[in-house]
Amino acid sequence: MSLPKVLIIGCGFGGLFAARALRGAPVDVTVVDRTNHHLFQPLLYQVATAGLAAPAIAEPIRRILGGQSNTSVLYGEAQRVDVAARTVILEDGEALTYDHLILATGATDSYFGHDAWRAHAPGLKTLHDAFEIRRRVLLAFEHAERERDPTRRAAWLTFVVIGGGATGVELAGTLAEIARHTLKGEYRRYDPRNARVVLVEAIDRVLPPYPPELSERARLQLERLGVTVWLGKRVSGIDAQGVQLGGERLEAKTVVWCAGIAATPIGATIRVPLGHGGRVIVAPDLSVPGHPEIQVIGDLALLPGHQPPIPGVAPAAKQMGRHAARNVLAALRGRPTRAFRYRDYGQLATIGRSAAVAMVGRIRFWGWLAWVTWLTAHIFFLIGFRNRLVVLIDWAWAYWTFERSARIVTRAAGDDARGQTPVDKS
Amino acid sequence: MSLPKVLIIGCGFGGLFAARALRGAPVDVTVVDRTNHHLFQPLLYQVATAGLAAPAIAEPIRRILGGQSNTSVLYGEAQRVDVAARTVILEDGEALTYDHLILATGATDSYFGHDAWRAHAPGLKTLHDAFEIRRRVLLAFEHAERERDPTRRAAWLTFVVIGGGATGVELAGTLAEIARHTLKGEYRRYDPRNARVVLVEAIDRVLPPYPPELSERARLQLERLGVTVWLGKRVSGIDAQGVQLGGERLEAKTVVWCAGIAATPIGATIRVPLGHGGRVIVAPDLSVPGHPEIQVIGDLALLPGHQPPIPGVAPAAKQMGRHAARNVLAALRGRPTRAFRYRDYGQLATIGRSAAVAMVGRIRFWGWLAWVTWLTAHIFFLIGFRNRLVVLIDWAWAYWTFERSARIVTRAAGDDARGQTPVDKS
């Protein structure tokens, strides 16, 4: 008699915590991901801004789940769900059958129908994205050193971040720090402190999920770090030379897109009605209405009744992952499934050196204290995931442990000796 | 009155040590490199085998030379030397003038005229190469987990290293360790310990620059680590499915090329006679005969009178770099230049865990003691270059130092979701 098959698609925070919650359970678990690693996404902006090496925030899924004997890990890209056949089809046509499916493929960047902008303004979702942004940022300063025309040099030294959410804010703050501090004194033909970092947001404040008071605190801290914050400006065009904002033009060689996300397309293949951003509308127990054998979690899910709305953050995905796993086990035991309720332990957004905003219950704070809180929380969670403060010491000790600290496959970008993008050889 | 211009092309060990030796001298130094980093090449195989993150062995050239006020760093690729005009032409046509030129662009892989082999068997010279090898090795184990046909799975689990020099030996030894130890217990459909690592060498022993006794010691240690060593076998073909060795066929999805190097092509643009492997034949003082204003160092140079021949190792490049810089300064002061003499402090080759061979003066040793000597020497030199054991602690301390530990631009490869190489979708 074979065990019930639980198939988990995606191994971000949601998928990983679902898999872990099934440890030791009488089920046959298969986890499919299109990369070989679980990514600690809250620190991805640090890789994009050269503060951390990729292996410090990425861990092979096999290593995390290797000791879990009821679980297999497959490297593959799920293309669609065949609800009638209860299978998921991978990119090479292989069909994986399931008794229970947990869909946790998350979100991707949305350019609101302007897909041509992507080539000029990459988003930040994967390690590959982070490498691409890091490459563009670092090379912009190099090109500026070779460029003798002041107007063109200024375009190399203008960095535009589009979108004032958490990722846009932390990227803009860190880019300003790189220009003002990290690179100081390393160039002969210009002063990197004259580089300009512009954060563009369409509505009238940054960090919209936060109360207006904290948005204003965030804006003030960004300006103090050297970021120019443009509020209420909507992007109407992006090309290799810069950004168009209605009648206004910003000449900039480096543009990063943090303005919109959409659900990954596999959600649509379940063929149920989708909600805002292409998310799958789920029942209170996270199952798909009419399909109790399918649960959708994390950024791919939309739980309509929940007030306040569940934010797209790691703790929410983790809680949903654990909850979905428990509901699978309940269903297998013939017990009723339970409704999901998000527990909000607080919200933190970092802005840069000594700059952050925080909200814990009714308490709101900002500046150095919020930043230290953010740092402590993230080091704590990173260590909980695996002790990464000692990644390098790992290597010195590799002799004893047989561990290796950089087993990371990335999807690499096409590169070009000189151009900022393939279409831009100037 | 402007200072004499010293132009250094390439910032490996030779170029870097030349630049450093000109610190404070009354010259105007420009260093050109086609990457933004100096690479600690002796540990590159550790990046290729996922033991180290790239930033641990790569340091921005600007950061190393930033405090040297007479020195500019330019990111660019030198295409050719115009000896008559005393300029070096970069990839975009920019011409850099010089009074003294130090050419230090090193070597590249040679496929002995079989350039089609490159796509199936990458070499290991740059970080990009290391990422490509790491990607292929890690994905081979993943493909093996998805492959159900035993013959095709065996091809995914066969790793061929071509060339029994130092790089080939350390790669083969480390690959065997990954299969036997690192990945143990992480796969459900096969045992990674059954993976096969084959080291192929055309002559009758590995590590040919070493005495035969140490070559035999190296071979025995390789076999003990689990490597199959094939001596006296010449490769006659490489394709996406494996390697042809005369009448023999080895089905293998992952092949690495460590069998041949050739000088970088810029040497030929000086239009003087070239020696073995396309190297520039230099006078005893490292200058190009007939061109006292040009010096060639490192793997690009061939010094015919020197006995024994200068090995292509970091200490030789460093010594030549320093020597070339001193000769430039001597010439500027109207003093005679001096002949270069390589000082051999010993040779070390690592093979794997507790396995190495060493030669210090007349003393030869191997095994654990040689391996500890190798480890100590490399940690020492890596620390001397910059303290890399604390790269991660760097980050925790980044607040105080304003340093960032991953400012590395690599030349990324085109990638593909499933194929081992673009021509191989199987």
XYZ file of N, CA, C and O in Angstrom, chain B residues 67-188:
488
model
N 43.971 53.693 -2.787
C 44.758 54.603 -1.981
C 46.070 55.026 -2.632
O 46.845 55.797 -2.051
N 46.318 54.511 -3.829
C 47.579 54.794 -4.516
C 47.326 55.970 -5.458
O 46.844 55.805 -6.570
N 47.717 57.183 -5.020
C 47.218 58.380 -5.697
C 47.790 58.586 -7.096
O 47.213 59.327 -7.886
N 48.902 57.939 -7.432
C 49.444 58.112 -8.789
C 48.860 57.105 -9.781
O 49.340 56.989 -10.903
N 47.822 56.355 -9.364
C 47.329 55.249 -10.181
C 45.841 55.387 -10.495
O 45.029 55.599 -9.602
N 45.506 55.259 -11.791
C 44.111 55.191 -12.241
C 43.793 53.764 -12.647
O 44.654 53.064 -13.171
N 42.559 53.362 -12.469
C 42.105 52.039 -12.893
C 41.024 52.238 -13.945
O 40.097 53.015 -13.747
N 41.162 51.548 -15.064
C 40.135 51.628 -16.101
C 39.591 50.239 -16.394
O 40.347 49.287 -16.568
N 38.272 50.149 -16.478
C 37.600 48.917 -16.854
C 37.509 48.904 -18.374
O 36.833 49.751 -18.958
N 38.230 48.003 -19.014
C 38.202 47.968 -20.469
C 38.986 46.780 -20.970
O 39.772 46.179 -20.236
N 38.794 46.460 -22.234
C 39.485 45.308 -22.797
C 40.465 45.790 -23.860
O 40.064 46.338 -24.888
N 41.747 45.577 -23.596
C 42.779 45.995 -24.551
C 42.752 45.058 -25.748
O 42.745 43.835 -25.597
N 42.731 45.647 -26.936
C 42.659 44.838 -28.146
C 44.025 44.655 -28.791
O 44.365 43.589 -29.248
N 44.795 45.756 -28.862
C 46.085 45.625 -29.531
C 47.020 46.754 -29.126
O 46.587 47.800 -28.636
N 48.315 46.487 -29.341
C 49.338 47.483 -29.075
C 49.728 48.111 -30.410
O 49.956 47.393 -31.388
N 49.760 49.422 -30.455
C 50.299 50.112 -31.624
C 51.693 50.590 -31.232
O 51.865 51.641 -30.620
N 52.698 49.774 -31.582
C 54.057 50.001 -31.104
C 54.597 51.346 -31.610
O 55.244 52.087 -30.864
N 54.293 51.669 -32.873
C 54.812 52.902 -33.464
C 54.225 54.131 -32.766
O 54.942 55.089 -32.450
N 52.923 54.113 -32.512
C 52.264 55.266 -31.894
C 52.382 55.249 -30.367
O 51.943 56.189 -29.698
N 52.958 54.173 -29.839
C 53.022 53.984 -28.383
C 51.653 54.157 -27.728
O 51.473 54.930 -26.773
N 50.706 53.407 -28.252
C 49.361 53.408 -27.664
C 48.844 51.972 -27.575
O 49.298 51.084 -28.298
N 47.877 51.797 -26.706
C 47.117 50.552 -26.629
C 45.670 50.892 -26.948
O 45.116 51.845 -26.401
N 45.084 50.113 -27.859
C 43.731 50.399 -28.323
C 42.753 49.513 -27.555
O 42.918 48.291 -27.510
N 41.730 50.140 -26.970
C 40.713 49.377 -26.243
C 39.580 48.961 -27.181
O 39.550 49.347 -28.349
N 38.658 48.160 -26.643
C 37.606 47.544 -27.459
C 36.701 48.566 -28.141
O 36.097 48.279 -29.167
N 36.585 49.760 -27.569
C 35.702 50.761 -28.183
C 36.491 51.771 -29.007
O 35.972 52.818 -29.384
N 37.757 51.463 -29.263
C 38.558 52.336 -30.101
C 39.385 53.361 -29.333
O 40.290 53.977 -29.901
N 39.107 53.533 -28.041
C 39.886 54.490 -27.253
C 41.361 54.083 -27.262
O 41.704 52.915 -27.109
N 42.247 55.083 -27.475
C 43.681 54.811 -27.517
C 44.336 55.387 -26.268
O 44.197 56.575 -25.982
N 45.020 54.529 -25.523
C 45.723 54.993 -24.325
C 47.208 55.090 -24.660
O 47.814 54.125 -25.108
N 47.795 56.271 -24.441
C 49.216 56.431 -24.749
C 50.071 55.999 -23.559
O 49.612 55.981 -22.422
N 51.321 55.632 -23.871
C 52.232 55.226 -22.796
C 53.650 55.671 -23.114
O 54.018 55.839 -24.272
N 54.426 55.864 -22.048
C 55.877 55.956 -22.197
C 56.495 54.595 -21.897
O 57.471 54.204 -22.525
N 55.906 53.895 -20.921
C 56.309 52.521 -20.626
C 55.056 51.650 -20.564
O 54.054 52.055 -19.977
N 55.174 50.486 -21.175
C 54.040 49.552 -21.191
C 54.449 48.259 -20.495
O 55.516 47.700 -20.797
N 53.609 47.800 -19.580
C 53.806 46.487 -18.962
C 52.610 45.628 -19.355
O 51.476 45.930 -18.990
N 52.900 44.595 -20.112
C 51.839 43.751 -20.654
C 51.744 42.504 -19.788
O 52.709 41.744 -19.672
N 50.562 42.294 -19.188
C 50.402 41.210 -18.204
C 49.035 40.576 -18.342
O 48.317 40.397 -17.369
N 48.670 40.209 -19.556
C 47.314 39.707 -19.802
C 47.189 38.193 -19.637
O 46.088 37.659 -19.756
N 48.309 37.516 -19.391
C 48.229 36.102 -19.033
C 47.889 35.163 -20.160
O 48.109 35.455 -21.337
N 47.318 34.033 -19.752
C 47.051 32.953 -20.697
C 45.564 32.659 -20.746
O 44.792 33.061 -19.890
N 45.181 31.939 -21.764
C 43.802 31.489 -21.929
C 43.830 30.007 -22.278
O 44.895 29.427 -22.452
N 42.650 29.374 -22.323
C 42.634 27.950 -22.661
C 42.973 27.729 -24.122
O 42.610 28.509 -24.985
N 43.656 26.642 -24.391
C 43.899 26.243 -25.774
C 43.302 24.869 -26.000
O 43.533 23.943 -25.210
N 42.547 24.744 -27.090
C 41.951 23.449 -27.442
C 42.700 22.824 -28.617
O 42.180 21.964 -29.299
N 43.908 23.278 -28.820
C 44.778 22.716 -29.852
C 44.078 22.671 -31.205
O 44.148 21.661 -31.921
N 43.380 23.745 -31.527
C 42.736 23.809 -32.831
C 41.327 23.242 -32.875
O 40.618 23.402 -33.866
N 40.890 22.586 -31.778
C 39.540 22.005 -31.762
C 38.600 22.931 -30.997
O 38.109 22.584 -29.924
N 38.334 24.116 -31.529
C 37.557 25.088 -30.765
C 36.121 24.654 -30.530
O 35.456 25.158 -29.621
N 35.640 23.694 -31.315
C 34.277 23.191 -31.109
C 34.160 22.442 -29.780
O 33.069 22.267 -29.249
N 35.289 21.990 -29.243
C 35.247 21.265 -27.967
C 34.878 22.182 -26.809
O 34.392 21.723 -25.783
N 35.146 23.467 -26.976
C 34.972 24.410 -25.871
C 33.552 24.366 -25.297
O 33.361 24.393 -24.075
N 32.546 24.282 -26.177
C 31.147 24.308 -25.714
C 30.835 23.116 -24.813
O 29.999 23.199 -23.920
N 31.520 22.005 -25.015
C 31.228 20.796 -24.248
C 32.189 20.593 -23.084
O 31.933 19.748 -22.229
N 33.291 21.327 -23.079
C 34.312 21.112 -22.058
C 34.943 22.450 -21.689
O 36.011 22.796 -22.163
N 34.259 23.228 -20.828
C 34.816 24.537 -20.464
C 36.135 24.391 -19.705
O 36.373 23.385 -19.042
N 36.972 25.406 -19.818
C 38.206 25.468 -19.043
C 37.969 26.236 -17.753
O 36.833 26.603 -17.447
N 39.044 26.481 -17.008
C 38.908 27.155 -15.718
C 39.959 28.255 -15.603
O 41.062 28.024 -15.116
N 39.590 29.449 -16.069
C 40.515 30.579 -16.001
C 39.906 31.774 -15.281
O 40.622 32.575 -14.680
N 38.594 31.953 -15.396
C 37.937 33.144 -14.852
C 36.815 32.730 -13.900
O 36.410 31.566 -13.858
N 36.276 33.689 -13.165
C 35.116 33.418 -12.319
C 33.951 32.907 -13.155
O 33.219 32.017 -12.737
N 33.793 33.465 -14.336
C 32.729 33.013 -15.210
C 32.885 31.527 -15.530
O 31.925 30.765 -15.471
N 34.102 31.116 -15.836
C 34.370 29.685 -16.060
C 33.999 28.864 -14.826
O 33.405 27.789 -14.934
N 34.382 29.377 -13.667
C 34.109 28.637 -12.430
C 32.608 28.473 -12.219
O 32.138 27.401 -11.842
N 31.833 29.553 -12.476
C 30.373 29.448 -12.331
C 29.809 28.427 -13.305
O 28.898 27.674 -12.979
N 30.353 28.423 -14.519
C 29.847 27.510 -15.538
C 30.122 26.051 -15.141
O 29.261 25.197 -15.264
N 31.327 25.796 -14.638
C 31.645 24.430 -14.206
C 30.779 24.047 -13.008
O 30.208 22.957 -12.958
N 30.640 24.954 -12.054
C 29.811 24.681 -10.877
C 28.372 24.355 -11.288
O 27.771 23.403 -10.816
N 27.864 25.172 -12.218
C 26.504 24.958 -12.697
C 26.362 23.567 -13.326
O 25.431 22.820 -13.037
N 27.327 23.217 -14.189
C 27.222 21.921 -14.870
C 27.319 20.762 -13.888
O 26.595 19.773 -14.000
N 28.248 20.869 -12.949
C 28.431 19.782 -11.987
C 27.184 19.622 -11.123
O 26.645 18.514 -10.976
N 26.691 20.729 -10.564
C 25.539 20.626 -9.669
C 24.302 20.156 -10.414
O 23.540 19.327 -9.919
N 24.113 20.666 -11.641
C 22.921 20.260 -12.397
C 23.014 18.808 -12.851
O 21.987 18.146 -12.985
N 24.212 18.290 -13.085
C 24.337 16.890 -13.499
C 23.717 15.972 -12.445
O 22.973 15.041 -12.771
N 23.995 16.253 -11.173
C 23.392 15.439 -10.117
C 21.868 15.597 -10.093
O 21.136 14.649 -9.819
N 21.386 16.815 -10.396
C 19.932 17.049 -10.432
C 19.293 16.300 -11.602
O 18.241 15.679 -11.457
N 19.928 16.374 -12.766
C 19.387 15.660 -13.924
C 19.368 14.154 -13.661
O 18.437 13.457 -14.056
N 20.407 13.671 -12.990
C 20.460 12.236 -12.687
C 19.270 11.819 -11.823
O 18.733 10.721 -11.987
N 18.845 12.699 -10.918
C 17.697 12.369 -10.061
C 16.408 12.293 -10.878
O 15.509 11.517 -10.558
N 16.311 13.077 -11.940
C 15.087 13.053 -12.758
C 15.132 11.974 -13.831
O 14.094 11.592 -14.360
N 16.337 11.519 -14.167
C 16.486 10.536 -15.260
C 16.191 9.127 -14.749
O 16.765 8.697 -13.763
N 15.298 8.404 -15.447
C 14.969 7.050 -14.991
C 15.680 5.968 -15.795
O 15.764 4.831 -15.364
N 16.226 6.320 -16.952
C 16.963 5.338 -17.760
C 18.375 5.178 -17.184
O 19.122 6.139 -17.076
N 18.761 3.951 -16.807
C 20.046 3.765 -16.111
C 21.272 4.176 -16.934
O 22.230 4.715 -16.382
N 21.248 3.948 -18.244
C 22.397 4.315 -19.074
C 22.553 5.830 -19.132
O 23.650 6.359 -18.984
N 21.417 6.512 -19.341
C 21.499 7.977 -19.396
C 21.846 8.550 -18.025
O 22.583 9.521 -17.916
N 21.339 7.923 -16.971
C 21.698 8.413 -15.640
C 23.203 8.266 -15.410
O 23.844 9.166 -14.861
N 23.766 7.144 -15.855
C 25.205 6.936 -15.677
C 26.016 8.021 -16.385
O 27.055 8.459 -15.888
N 25.518 8.481 -17.549
C 26.233 9.549 -18.266
C 26.180 10.865 -17.479
O 27.144 11.631 -17.476
N 25.045 11.127 -16.803
C 24.980 12.324 -15.951
C 25.914 12.192 -14.763
O 26.376 13.200 -14.213
N 26.200 10.955 -14.345
C 27.014 10.747 -13.149
C 28.466 10.422 -13.493
O 29.200 9.912 -12.659
N 28.862 10.708 -14.743
C 30.264 10.533 -15.114
C 30.871 11.910 -15.381
O 30.349 12.682 -16.184
N 31.955 12.206 -14.678
C 32.620 13.501 -14.759
C 34.031 13.262 -15.277
O 34.784 12.487 -14.688
N 34.367 13.918 -16.382
C 35.677 13.705 -16.975
C 36.484 14.998 -16.875
O 36.019 16.064 -17.288
N 37.655 14.906 -16.315
C 38.576 16.037 -16.268
C 39.718 15.703 -17.217
O 40.381 14.671 -17.055
N 39.932 16.561 -18.193
C 40.967 16.293 -19.185
C 42.194 17.142 -18.871
O 42.116 18.371 -18.846
N 43.301 16.470 -18.635
C 44.534 17.177 -18.306
C 44.942 16.927 -16.870
O 44.212 17.250 -15.943
N 46.138 16.360 -16.670
C 46.588 15.973 -15.335
C 47.575 16.953 -14.725
O 48.398 16.569 -13.900
N 47.486 18.230 -15.110
C 48.291 19.249 -14.441
C 47.672 19.603 -13.098
O 46.757 18.930 -12.624
N 48.188 20.676 -12.484
C 47.746 21.030 -11.135
C 46.238 21.269 -11.074
O 45.555 20.764 -10.178
N 45.683 22.020 -12.038
C 44.252 22.325 -11.995
C 43.412 21.067 -12.180
O 42.427 20.852 -11.472
N 43.803 20.230 -13.135
C 43.053 19.002 -13.369
C 43.054 18.093 -12.153
O 42.027 17.511 -11.787
N 44.199 17.994 -11.507
C 44.324 17.119 -10.338
C 43.454 17.615 -9.189
O 42.720 16.839 -8.558
N 43.492 18.930 -8.908
C 42.715 19.416 -7.767
C 41.210 19.378 -8.059
O 40.405 19.088 -7.168
N 40.825 19.627 -9.320
C 39.406 19.532 -9.681
C 38.910 18.098 -9.539
O 37.852 17.850 -8.953
N 39.662 17.138 -10.077
C 39.229 15.735 -10.023
C 39.122 15.268 -8.577
O 38.131 14.639 -8.189
N 40.116 15.609 -7.764
C 40.074 15.197 -6.364
C 38.869 15.772 -5.631
O 38.202 15.073 -4.859
N 38.557 17.035 -5.912
C 37.444 17.675 -5.215
C 36.100 17.160 -5.710
O 35.155 17.002 -4.936
N 35.996 16.888 -7.008
C 34.744 16.334 -7.535
C 34.447 14.975 -6.889
O 33.302 14.673 -6.541
N 35.486 14.173 -6.721
C 35.288 12.872 -6.076
C 34.794 13.062 -4.647
O 33.920 12.337 -4.167
N 35.332 14.067 -3.971
C 34.899 14.321 -2.598
C 33.428 14.745 -2.541
O 32.681 14.317 -1.656
N 33.015 15.608 -3.485
C 31.611 16.044 -3.525
C 30.700 14.830 -3.661
O 29.719 14.672 -2.933
N 31.037 13.946 -4.622
C 30.174 12.790 -4.874
C 30.165 11.836 -3.677
O 29.121 11.321 -3.278
N 31.332 11.626 -3.076
C 31.415 10.629 -2.015
C 30.918 11.117 -0.668
O 30.451 10.319 0.136
N 31.084 12.426 -0.417
C 30.791 12.905 0.937
C 29.736 13.993 0.970
O 28.742 13.884 1.660
N 29.959 15.089 0.190
C 29.087 16.256 0.337
C 27.626 15.916 0.071
O 26.743 16.349 0.798
N 27.373 15.153 -0.983
C 25.995 14.923 -1.417
C 25.367 13.667 -0.810
O 24.204 13.366 -1.075
N 26.133 12.979 -0.012
C 25.686 11.699 0.547
C 24.305 11.831 1.207
O 24.089 12.739 2.003
N 23.386 10.959 0.833
C 22.081 10.930 1.492
C 21.085 11.961 0.997
O 19.975 12.047 1.506
N 21.442 12.768 -0.010
C 20.534 13.823 -0.444
C 19.669 13.431 -1.646
O 18.802 14.188 -2.045
N 19.962 12.291 -2.270
C 19.182 11.866 -3.438
C 18.405 10.602 -3.091
O 18.852 9.796 -2.276
N 17.243 10.450 -3.719
C 16.374 9.320 -3.391
C 16.469 8.206 -4.419
O 16.163 7.069 -4.138
